[in-house]
mmCIF file of C-alpha atoms in Angstrom:
data_model
loop_
_atom_site.group_PDB
_atom_site.id
_atom_site.type_symbol
_atom_site.label_atom_id
_atom_site.label_comp_id
_atom_site.label_asym_id
_atom_site.label_seq_id
_atom_site.Cartn_x
_atom_site.Cartn_y
_atom_site.Cartn_z
ATOM 1 C CA ASN A 29 -8.234 -8.762 -89.317
ATOM 2 C CA ASN A 30 -4.418 -7.380 -90.341
ATOM 3 C CA SER A 31 -5.308 -3.949 -88.898
ATOM 4 C CA THR A 32 -3.648 -0.709 -88.719
ATOM 5 C CA PRO A 33 -2.142 -0.109 -84.951
ATOM 6 C CA THR A 34 -3.112 3.011 -83.203
ATOM 7 C CA ASP A 35 -0.984 5.476 -81.113
ATOM 8 C CA SER A 36 -3.105 2.935 -78.019
ATOM 9 C CA PHE A 37 -0.786 0.015 -79.614
ATOM 10 C CA THR A 38 0.001 -3.074 -76.975
ATOM 11 C CA ALA A 39 1.470 -6.085 -77.632
ATOM 12 C CA GLU A 40 -1.156 -7.614 -75.998
ATOM 13 C CA ASN A 41 -3.169 -6.353 -77.561
ATOM 14 C CA TYR A 42 -2.149 -6.463 -80.522
ATOM 15 C CA TYR A 43 -1.727 -10.426 -80.864
ATOM 16 C CA ALA A 44 -5.515 -10.395 -79.099
ATOM 17 C CA GLU A 45 -6.458 -8.919 -82.153
ATOM 18 C CA ASN A 46 -4.327 -10.505 -84.564
ATOM 19 C CA CYS A 47 -3.253 -13.569 -82.925
ATOM 20 C CA VAL A 48 -5.602 -15.401 -80.466
ATOM 21 C CA ARG A 49 -7.603 -17.186 -83.610
ATOM 22 C CA CYS A 50 -4.805 -19.480 -84.358
ATOM 23 C CA HIS A 51 -2.489 -19.969 -81.784
ATOM 24 C CA GLY A 52 -4.790 -19.056 -78.249
ATOM 25 C CA ALA A 53 -4.383 -16.784 -75.670
ATOM 26 C CA ASP A 54 -1.705 -19.556 -74.056
ATOM 27 C CA GLY A 55 0.184 -19.958 -77.511
ATOM 28 C CA LYS A 56 -1.338 -23.263 -77.319
ATOM 29 C CA ALA A 57 -4.070 -23.413 -79.551
ATOM 30 C CA GLY A 58 -2.286 -24.395 -82.766
ATOM 31 C CA ILE A 59 -5.601 -23.749 -85.613
ATOM 32 C CA ASN A 60 -4.117 -24.203 -89.087
ATOM 33 C CA ALA A 61 -0.481 -25.735 -87.988
ATOM 34 C CA ALA A 62 -0.380 -22.409 -86.148
ATOM 35 C CA ALA A 63 2.911 -22.904 -83.668
ATOM 36 C CA ASP A 64 2.754 -24.040 -79.838
ATOM 37 C CA LEU A 65 4.162 -20.856 -78.908
ATOM 38 C CA SER A 66 4.437 -22.311 -75.445
ATOM 39 C CA SER A 67 7.174 -24.415 -76.276
ATOM 40 C CA SER A 68 8.315 -22.925 -79.173
ATOM 41 C CA THR A 69 12.036 -22.854 -79.140
ATOM 42 C CA MET A 70 13.004 -20.006 -82.231
ATOM 43 C CA ASP A 71 15.051 -16.954 -81.429
ATOM 44 C CA HIS A 72 14.395 -13.206 -81.857
ATOM 45 C CA ALA A 73 15.285 -13.141 -84.675
ATOM 46 C CA THR A 74 13.403 -15.914 -86.463
ATOM 47 C CA ILE A 75 10.307 -15.075 -84.336
ATOM 48 C CA LEU A 76 10.605 -11.362 -86.145
ATOM 49 C CA LYS A 77 11.590 -12.668 -89.409
ATOM 50 C CA ILE A 78 7.951 -14.479 -89.561
ATOM 51 C CA LEU A 79 5.519 -11.756 -87.677
ATOM 52 C CA LYS A 80 7.766 -9.279 -90.801
ATOM 53 C CA GLU A 81 6.671 -11.592 -93.932
ATOM 54 C CA GLY A 82 4.846 -14.445 -92.854
ATOM 55 C CA LYS A 83 4.911 -17.889 -92.979
ATOM 56 C CA SER A 84 2.932 -21.008 -94.222
ATOM 57 C CA MET A 85 -1.027 -19.694 -93.512
ATOM 58 C CA MET A 86 0.495 -16.901 -91.367
ATOM 59 C CA PRO A 87 0.264 -14.085 -92.806
ATOM 60 C CA ALA A 88 2.619 -11.215 -92.662
ATOM 61 C CA PHE A 89 1.925 -8.247 -90.593
ATOM 62 C CA THR A 90 3.680 -5.687 -92.785
ATOM 63 C CA ASN A 91 1.564 -2.976 -90.693
ATOM 64 C CA LEU A 92 3.742 -3.298 -87.378
ATOM 65 C CA ASN A 93 6.762 -0.714 -87.026
ATOM 66 C CA GLU A 94 9.733 -1.846 -85.863
ATOM 67 C CA GLU A 95 9.061 -1.308 -82.028
ATOM 68 C CA GLN A 96 5.781 -3.034 -82.542
ATOM 69 C CA ALA A 97 7.419 -5.662 -84.067
ATOM 70 C CA GLU A 98 9.885 -6.248 -81.423
ATOM 71 C CA ALA A 99 7.288 -6.025 -78.777
ATOM 72 C CA VAL A 100 4.770 -9.134 -80.669
ATOM 73 C CA ALA A 101 7.747 -11.075 -80.588
ATOM 74 C CA LYS A 102 8.628 -10.256 -76.874
ATOM 75 C CA TYR A 103 4.980 -10.692 -76.008
ATOM 76 C CA ALA A 104 5.078 -14.094 -77.793
ATOM 77 C CA GLU A 105 8.858 -15.258 -76.619
ATOM 78 C CA GLY A 106 6.211 -14.285 -72.695
ATOM 79 C CA LEU A 107 4.537 -17.214 -73.848
ATOM 80 C CA ARG A 108 6.577 -19.210 -73.472
ATOM 81 C CA GLY A 109 6.228 -22.351 -69.857
ATOM 82 C CA LYS A 110 2.740 -21.225 -69.789
#
C-alpha cells in the first residue's frame, strides 16, 4: 500500500505491510517474480537503489526517508539463509 511511515516505524512492520505480499515473510515467496531474498546476493547499495527506484513489478518506495530505507534494506538482508 506504500503508506507513509509514522513515528512508530520499524523495518519489520514496514516489510510486513509492504513487502510480504510478494516476497513472503521469509523472503522466499517469489510472487510476481519477486526476488528470493533468502538467497539474494545483491549488495546493500543495490537493495537500496531498488527500494528507492523500484524494479520490474516492484514499486518505488519513495515514502521512506534515508534512515528508514537503510533499516528496510538491512531487514531484507537479514532474511538471507533463513
